[in-house]
Coordinates of C-alpha atoms in Angstrom, one line a residue:
X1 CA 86.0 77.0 117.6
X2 CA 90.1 77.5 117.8
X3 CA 91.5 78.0 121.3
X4 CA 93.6 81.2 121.2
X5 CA 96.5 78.6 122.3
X6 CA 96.1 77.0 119.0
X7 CA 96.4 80.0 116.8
X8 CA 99.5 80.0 114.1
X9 CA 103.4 81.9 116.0
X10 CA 103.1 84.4 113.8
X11 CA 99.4 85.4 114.4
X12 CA 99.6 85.2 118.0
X13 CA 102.9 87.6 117.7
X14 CA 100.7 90.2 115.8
X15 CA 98.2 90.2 118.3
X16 CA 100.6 90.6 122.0
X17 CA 102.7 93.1 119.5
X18 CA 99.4 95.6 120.4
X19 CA 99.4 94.5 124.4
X20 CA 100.5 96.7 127.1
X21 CA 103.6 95.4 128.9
X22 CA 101.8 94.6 131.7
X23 CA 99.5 92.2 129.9
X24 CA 102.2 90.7 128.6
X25 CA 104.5 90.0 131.6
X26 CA 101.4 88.4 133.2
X27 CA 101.3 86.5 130.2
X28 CA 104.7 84.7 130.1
X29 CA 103.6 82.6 133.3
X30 CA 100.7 81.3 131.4
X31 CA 102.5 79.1 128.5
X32 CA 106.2 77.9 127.9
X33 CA 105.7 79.2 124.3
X34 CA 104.0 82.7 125.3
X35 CA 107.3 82.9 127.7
X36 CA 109.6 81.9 124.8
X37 CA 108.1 84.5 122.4
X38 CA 107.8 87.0 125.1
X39 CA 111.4 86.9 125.3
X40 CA 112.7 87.0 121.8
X41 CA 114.6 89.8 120.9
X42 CA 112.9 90.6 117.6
X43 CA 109.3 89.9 119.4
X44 CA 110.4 93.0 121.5
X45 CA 111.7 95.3 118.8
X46 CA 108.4 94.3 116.9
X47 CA 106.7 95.5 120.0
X48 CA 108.6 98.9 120.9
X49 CA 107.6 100.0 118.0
X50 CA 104.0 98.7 117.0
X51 CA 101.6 101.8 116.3
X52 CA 99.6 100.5 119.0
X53 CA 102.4 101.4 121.0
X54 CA 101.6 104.8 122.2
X55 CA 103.9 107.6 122.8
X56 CA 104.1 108.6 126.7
X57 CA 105.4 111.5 128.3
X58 CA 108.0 111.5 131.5
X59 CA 108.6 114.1 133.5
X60 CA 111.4 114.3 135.9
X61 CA 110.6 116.7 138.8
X62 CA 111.9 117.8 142.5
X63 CA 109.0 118.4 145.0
X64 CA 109.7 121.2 147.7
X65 CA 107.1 119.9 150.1
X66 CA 109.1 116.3 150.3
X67 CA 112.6 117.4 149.1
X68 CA 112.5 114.3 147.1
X69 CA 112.7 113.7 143.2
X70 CA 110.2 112.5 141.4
X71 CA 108.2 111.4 138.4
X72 CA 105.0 112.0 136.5
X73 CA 103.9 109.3 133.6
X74 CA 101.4 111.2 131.4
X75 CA 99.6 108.5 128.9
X76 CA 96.5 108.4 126.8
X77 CA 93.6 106.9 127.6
X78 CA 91.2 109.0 125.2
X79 CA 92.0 111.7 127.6
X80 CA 95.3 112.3 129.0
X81 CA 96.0 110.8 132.4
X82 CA 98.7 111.1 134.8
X83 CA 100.2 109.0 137.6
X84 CA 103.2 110.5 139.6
X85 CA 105.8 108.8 142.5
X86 CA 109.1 109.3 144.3
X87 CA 111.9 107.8 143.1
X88 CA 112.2 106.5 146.3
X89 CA 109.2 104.6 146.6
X90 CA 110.1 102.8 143.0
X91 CA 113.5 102.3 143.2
X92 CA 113.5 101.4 147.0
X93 CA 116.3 104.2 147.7
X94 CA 116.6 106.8 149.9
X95 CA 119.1 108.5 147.7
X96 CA 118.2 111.6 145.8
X97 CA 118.0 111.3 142.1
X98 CA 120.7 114.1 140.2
X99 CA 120.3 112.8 136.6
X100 CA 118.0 110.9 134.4
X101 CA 119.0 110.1 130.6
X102 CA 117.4 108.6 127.9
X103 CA 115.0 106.5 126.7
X104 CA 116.7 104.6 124.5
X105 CA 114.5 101.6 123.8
X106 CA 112.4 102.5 127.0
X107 CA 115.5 102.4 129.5
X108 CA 116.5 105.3 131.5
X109 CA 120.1 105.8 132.7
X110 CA 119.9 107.1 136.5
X111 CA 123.0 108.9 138.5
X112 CA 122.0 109.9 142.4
X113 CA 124.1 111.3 145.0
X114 CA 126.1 108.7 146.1
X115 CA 127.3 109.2 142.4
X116 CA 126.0 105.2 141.9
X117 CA 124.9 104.7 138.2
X118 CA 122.3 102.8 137.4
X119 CA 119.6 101.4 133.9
X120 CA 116.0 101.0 134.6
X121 CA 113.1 99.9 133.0
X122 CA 109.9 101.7 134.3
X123 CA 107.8 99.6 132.4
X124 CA 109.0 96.1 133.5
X125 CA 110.4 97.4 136.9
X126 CA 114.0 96.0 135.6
X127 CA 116.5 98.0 137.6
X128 CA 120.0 97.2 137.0
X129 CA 123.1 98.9 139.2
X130 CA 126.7 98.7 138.1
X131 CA 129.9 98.8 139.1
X132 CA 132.0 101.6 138.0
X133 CA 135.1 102.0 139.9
X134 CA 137.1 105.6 140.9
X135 CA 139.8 105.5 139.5
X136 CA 141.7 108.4 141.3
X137 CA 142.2 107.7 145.1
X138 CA 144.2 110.7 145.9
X139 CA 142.2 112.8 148.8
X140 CA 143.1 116.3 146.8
X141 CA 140.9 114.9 144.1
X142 CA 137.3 115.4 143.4
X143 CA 135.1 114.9 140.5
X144 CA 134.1 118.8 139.2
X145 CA 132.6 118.1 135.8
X146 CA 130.8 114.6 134.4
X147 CA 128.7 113.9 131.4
X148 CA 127.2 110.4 130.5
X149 CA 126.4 108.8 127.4
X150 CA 124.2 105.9 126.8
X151 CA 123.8 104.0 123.7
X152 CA 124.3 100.4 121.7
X153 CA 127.6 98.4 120.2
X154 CA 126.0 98.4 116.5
X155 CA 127.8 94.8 116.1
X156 CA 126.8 92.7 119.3
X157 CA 123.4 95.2 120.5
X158 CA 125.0 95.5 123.9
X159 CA 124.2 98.5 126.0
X160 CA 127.0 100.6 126.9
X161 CA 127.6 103.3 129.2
X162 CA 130.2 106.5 128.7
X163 CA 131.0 108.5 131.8
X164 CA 133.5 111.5 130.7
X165 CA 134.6 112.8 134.2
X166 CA 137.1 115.8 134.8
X167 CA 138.9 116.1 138.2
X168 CA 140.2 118.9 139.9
X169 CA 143.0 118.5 142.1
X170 CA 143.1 120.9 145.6
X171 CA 146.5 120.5 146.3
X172 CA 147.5 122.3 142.8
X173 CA 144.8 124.3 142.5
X174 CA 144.0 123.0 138.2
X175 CA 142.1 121.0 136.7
X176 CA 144.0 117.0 137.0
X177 CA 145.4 116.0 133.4
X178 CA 143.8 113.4 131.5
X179 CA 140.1 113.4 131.8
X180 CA 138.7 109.9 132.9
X181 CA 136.6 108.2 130.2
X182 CA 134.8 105.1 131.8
X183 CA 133.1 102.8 129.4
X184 CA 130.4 100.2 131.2
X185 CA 129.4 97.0 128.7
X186 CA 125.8 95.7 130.1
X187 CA 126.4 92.1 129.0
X188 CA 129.3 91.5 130.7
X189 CA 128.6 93.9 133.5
X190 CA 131.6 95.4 133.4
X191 CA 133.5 98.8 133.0
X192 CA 137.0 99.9 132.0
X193 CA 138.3 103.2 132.0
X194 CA 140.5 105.0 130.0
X195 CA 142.7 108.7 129.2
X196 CA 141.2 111.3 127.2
X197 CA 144.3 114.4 127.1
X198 CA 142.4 116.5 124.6
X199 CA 138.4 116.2 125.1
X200 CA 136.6 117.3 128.3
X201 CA 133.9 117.1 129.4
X202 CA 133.8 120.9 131.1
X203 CA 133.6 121.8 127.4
X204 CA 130.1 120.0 126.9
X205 CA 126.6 120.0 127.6
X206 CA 124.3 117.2 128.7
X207 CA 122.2 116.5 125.9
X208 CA 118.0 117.4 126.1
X209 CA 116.9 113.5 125.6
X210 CA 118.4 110.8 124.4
X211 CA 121.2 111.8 121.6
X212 CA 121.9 108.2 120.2
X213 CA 121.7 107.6 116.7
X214 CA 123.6 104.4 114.5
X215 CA 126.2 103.7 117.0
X216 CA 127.5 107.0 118.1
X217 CA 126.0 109.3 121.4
X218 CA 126.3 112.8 120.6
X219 CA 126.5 116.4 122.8
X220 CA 127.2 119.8 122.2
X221 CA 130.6 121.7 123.0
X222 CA 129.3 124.1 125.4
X223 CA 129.7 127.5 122.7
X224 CA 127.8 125.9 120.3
X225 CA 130.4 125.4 117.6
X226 CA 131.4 121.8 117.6
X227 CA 129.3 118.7 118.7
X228 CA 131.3 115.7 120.4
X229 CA 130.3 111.9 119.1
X230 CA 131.4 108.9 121.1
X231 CA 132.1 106.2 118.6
X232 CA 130.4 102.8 120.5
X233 CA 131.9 100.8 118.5
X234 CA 135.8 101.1 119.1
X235 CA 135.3 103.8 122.4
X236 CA 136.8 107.0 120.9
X237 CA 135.3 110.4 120.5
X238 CA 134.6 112.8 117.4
X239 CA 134.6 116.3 117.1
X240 CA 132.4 117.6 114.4
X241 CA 131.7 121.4 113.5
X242 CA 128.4 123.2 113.4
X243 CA 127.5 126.5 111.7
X244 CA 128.8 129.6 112.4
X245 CA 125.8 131.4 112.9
X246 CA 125.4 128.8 116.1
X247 CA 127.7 130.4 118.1
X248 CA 125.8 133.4 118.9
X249 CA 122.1 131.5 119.8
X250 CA 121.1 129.1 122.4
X251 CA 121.2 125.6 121.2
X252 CA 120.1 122.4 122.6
X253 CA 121.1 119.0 121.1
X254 CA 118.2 116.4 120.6
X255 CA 116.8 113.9 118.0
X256 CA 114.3 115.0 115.4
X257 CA 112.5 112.0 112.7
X258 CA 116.0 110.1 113.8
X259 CA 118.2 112.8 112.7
X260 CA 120.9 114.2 115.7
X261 CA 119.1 118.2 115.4
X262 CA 120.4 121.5 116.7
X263 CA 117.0 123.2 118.4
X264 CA 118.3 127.1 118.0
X265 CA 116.7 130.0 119.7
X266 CA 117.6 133.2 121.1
X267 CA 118.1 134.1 124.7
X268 CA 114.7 133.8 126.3
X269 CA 113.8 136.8 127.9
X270 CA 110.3 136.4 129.7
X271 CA 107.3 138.7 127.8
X272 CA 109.4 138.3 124.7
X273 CA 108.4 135.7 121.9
X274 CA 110.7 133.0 121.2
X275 CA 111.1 131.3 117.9
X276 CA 112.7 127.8 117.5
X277 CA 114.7 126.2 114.7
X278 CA 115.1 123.2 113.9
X279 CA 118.2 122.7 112.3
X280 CA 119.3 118.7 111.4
X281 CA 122.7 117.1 110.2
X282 CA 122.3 115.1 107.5
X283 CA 125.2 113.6 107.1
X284 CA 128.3 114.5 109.1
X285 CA 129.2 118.1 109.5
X286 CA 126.2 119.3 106.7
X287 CA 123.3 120.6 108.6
X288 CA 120.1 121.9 107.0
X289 CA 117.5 124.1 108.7
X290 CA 114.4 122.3 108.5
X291 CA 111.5 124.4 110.3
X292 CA 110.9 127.3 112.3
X293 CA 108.0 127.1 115.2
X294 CA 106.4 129.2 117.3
X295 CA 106.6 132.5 118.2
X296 CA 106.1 131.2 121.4
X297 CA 105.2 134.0 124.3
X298 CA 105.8 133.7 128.0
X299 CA 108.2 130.5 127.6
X300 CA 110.8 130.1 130.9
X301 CA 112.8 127.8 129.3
X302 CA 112.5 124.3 127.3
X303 CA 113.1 121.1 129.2
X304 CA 113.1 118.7 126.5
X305 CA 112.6 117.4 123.3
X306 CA 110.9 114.3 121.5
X307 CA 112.1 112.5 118.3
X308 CA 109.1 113.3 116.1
X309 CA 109.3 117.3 117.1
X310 CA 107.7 117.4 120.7
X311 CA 108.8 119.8 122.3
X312 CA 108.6 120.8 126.0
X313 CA 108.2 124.1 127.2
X314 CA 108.0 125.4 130.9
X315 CA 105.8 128.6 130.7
X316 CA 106.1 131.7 133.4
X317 CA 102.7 130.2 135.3
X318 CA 104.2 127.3 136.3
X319 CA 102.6 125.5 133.8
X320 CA 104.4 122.7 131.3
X321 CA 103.2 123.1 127.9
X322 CA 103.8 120.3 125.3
X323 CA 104.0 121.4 121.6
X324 CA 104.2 119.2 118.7
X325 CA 106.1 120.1 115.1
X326 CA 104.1 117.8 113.2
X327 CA 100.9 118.7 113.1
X328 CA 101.4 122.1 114.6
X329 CA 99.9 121.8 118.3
X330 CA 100.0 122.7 121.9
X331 CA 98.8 121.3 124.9
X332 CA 98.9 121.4 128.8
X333 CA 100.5 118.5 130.0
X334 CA 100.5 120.2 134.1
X335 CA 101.4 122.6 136.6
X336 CA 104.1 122.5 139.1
X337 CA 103.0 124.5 142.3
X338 CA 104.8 122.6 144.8
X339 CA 108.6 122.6 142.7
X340 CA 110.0 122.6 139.6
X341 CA 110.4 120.5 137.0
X342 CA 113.8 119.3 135.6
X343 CA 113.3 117.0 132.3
X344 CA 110.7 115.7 130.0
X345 CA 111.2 112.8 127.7
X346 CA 108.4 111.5 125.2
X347 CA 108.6 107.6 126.1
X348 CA 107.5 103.9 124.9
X349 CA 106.9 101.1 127.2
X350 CA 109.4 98.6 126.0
X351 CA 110.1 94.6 126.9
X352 CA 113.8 95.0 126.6
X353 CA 115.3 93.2 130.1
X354 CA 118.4 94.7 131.9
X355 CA 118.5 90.8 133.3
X356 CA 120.4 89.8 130.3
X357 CA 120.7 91.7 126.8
X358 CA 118.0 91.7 125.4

């Protein structure tokens, strides 16, 4: 008989590429070799996206009984199950939780109320503050408008953080001239900031999901006739037009099958049915409708969207509904009696450590 510690690299890669993270993290205390390969950054890419992998849904919620945010971790286990916690608990904070983006490669970026920004890792626990300094000190100052990107340096694989922030200034009663474009480099764990005179981020929208795609993080101008695309790798920002017929819908800017997609509707109006398009650019500035889903009925708003066409829709009973593109499916994922949910991400459990870059 063959010990398992004697089986070929490449076989025992193939077999811990189907184990869940936590198998695996108990694992790397076992053998120097296990640690090693545990550790590679191709084992971990090889791993994020394994079929055995599943897909996991997050839902980012506020609870009225506690006044605390939370989070509920839907995963298959032949039927769905769901765990749910207070960011406090996890995170050991007693902060309040504003924003949650992401996943990108199962990391979340986190902003609370002590405007502290933070990467985390639910599935290894990794949690990974950073220092981004204010750059205005003047008292008639205060940030009014912010939007954060979050993506990779195609090159070198670093993580990098964008914070766009506008400032409005009390004493002159407008909007302070430039807007403040910080730029936070994981590796090195340090930020610099910089002037932006003719982008703000007043004229955008936070993105539904993670909007990274081949170096660039992506959201909408705000009337739905331009999108905005931070270049990661030399820190400036695009402007590139959408179609006309945009301006008068609702849009939200997500993935779909790895494309950056326009998700176009009209106004919700509850009682009325809603129909969804699914419009994709495939290459820059030529977008192409792909599908039309639904009609959907009763629908309060969506809350998110998936890469592969999951799509999250609150519904007028409380009630978060999960629809899928491909195949054509709904389901329940829960019911929110005692708040309101804010965001729901589809989600992998990844390796990838915010202890180094990974």
């Amino acid at each position: 008989t063959t010990n398992f510690s004697d089986l070929p690299e490449d076989l025992v890669m193939e077999i811990f590429s189907r184990l869940p993270v936590k198998c695996l993290l108990q694992s790397k205390s076992v053998k120097k070799d296990w640690y090693a390969l545990i550790e590679n950054p191709s084992f971990i890419q090889k791993h994020l996206n394994h079929p055995n992998n599943p897909t996991n849904y997050f839902v980012h919620h506020y609870f009225l009984d506690t006044m605390k945010s939370g989070f509920t971790l839907f995963y298959e286990q032949n039927q769905l199950l769901a765990k749910s916690h207070l960011y406090q608990d996890v995170l050991n904070t007693s902060t309040y939780l504003w924003e949650i983006l992401g996943p990108l490669n199962g990391i979340f970026l986190l902003y609370n109320d002590q405007e502290e920004v933070a990467l985390w890792n639910p599935s290894t626990k990794d949690f990974k503050p950073f220092p981004i300094c204010q750059p205005l000190n003047s008292p008639s100052f205060h940030l009014s408008s912010y939007k954060f990107g979050f993506g990779i340096e195609p090159s070198s694989g670093d993580y990098k953080v964008i914070w766009i922030r506008d400032y409005w200034d009390d004493y002159s009663e407008n909007w302070y001239s430039p807007t403040i474009i910080s730029v936070y480099t994981l590796s090195t764990n340090s930020s610099r900031n910089f002037e932006e005179f003719n982008i703000f981020s007043r004229d955008m929208v936070k993105s539904s999901g993670n909007t990274y795609l081949n170096g660039f993080y992506y959201w909408k101008a705000c009337k739905n006739d331009k999108i905005f695309a931070f270049d990661m790798s030399n820190d400036t920002i695009q402007e590139i037009q959408t179609p006309k017929s945009f301006i008068s819908k609702q849009g939200d800017l997500a993935l779909f099958n790895d494309f950056i997609a326009m998700y176009i509707y009209e106004p919700i109006i509850i009682g009325r049915e809603t129909s969804i398009d699914i419009w994709v650019m495939e290459k820059k500035g030529y977008w192409t409708k792909k599908v039309r889903i639904g009609p959907f009925c009763n629908i309060k708003r969506s809350i998110g969207y998936g890469n592969k066409g999951e799509i999250f829709l609150e519904v007028s009973t409380w009630q978060l509904d999960i629809f899928d593109s491909c195949p054509k499916k709904n389901r329940i994922l829960g019911h929110q009696k005692n708040g309101y949910f804010l965001q729901a991400f589809a989600y992998k459990e990844s390796l990838v450590s915010l202890k180094k870059n990974s």
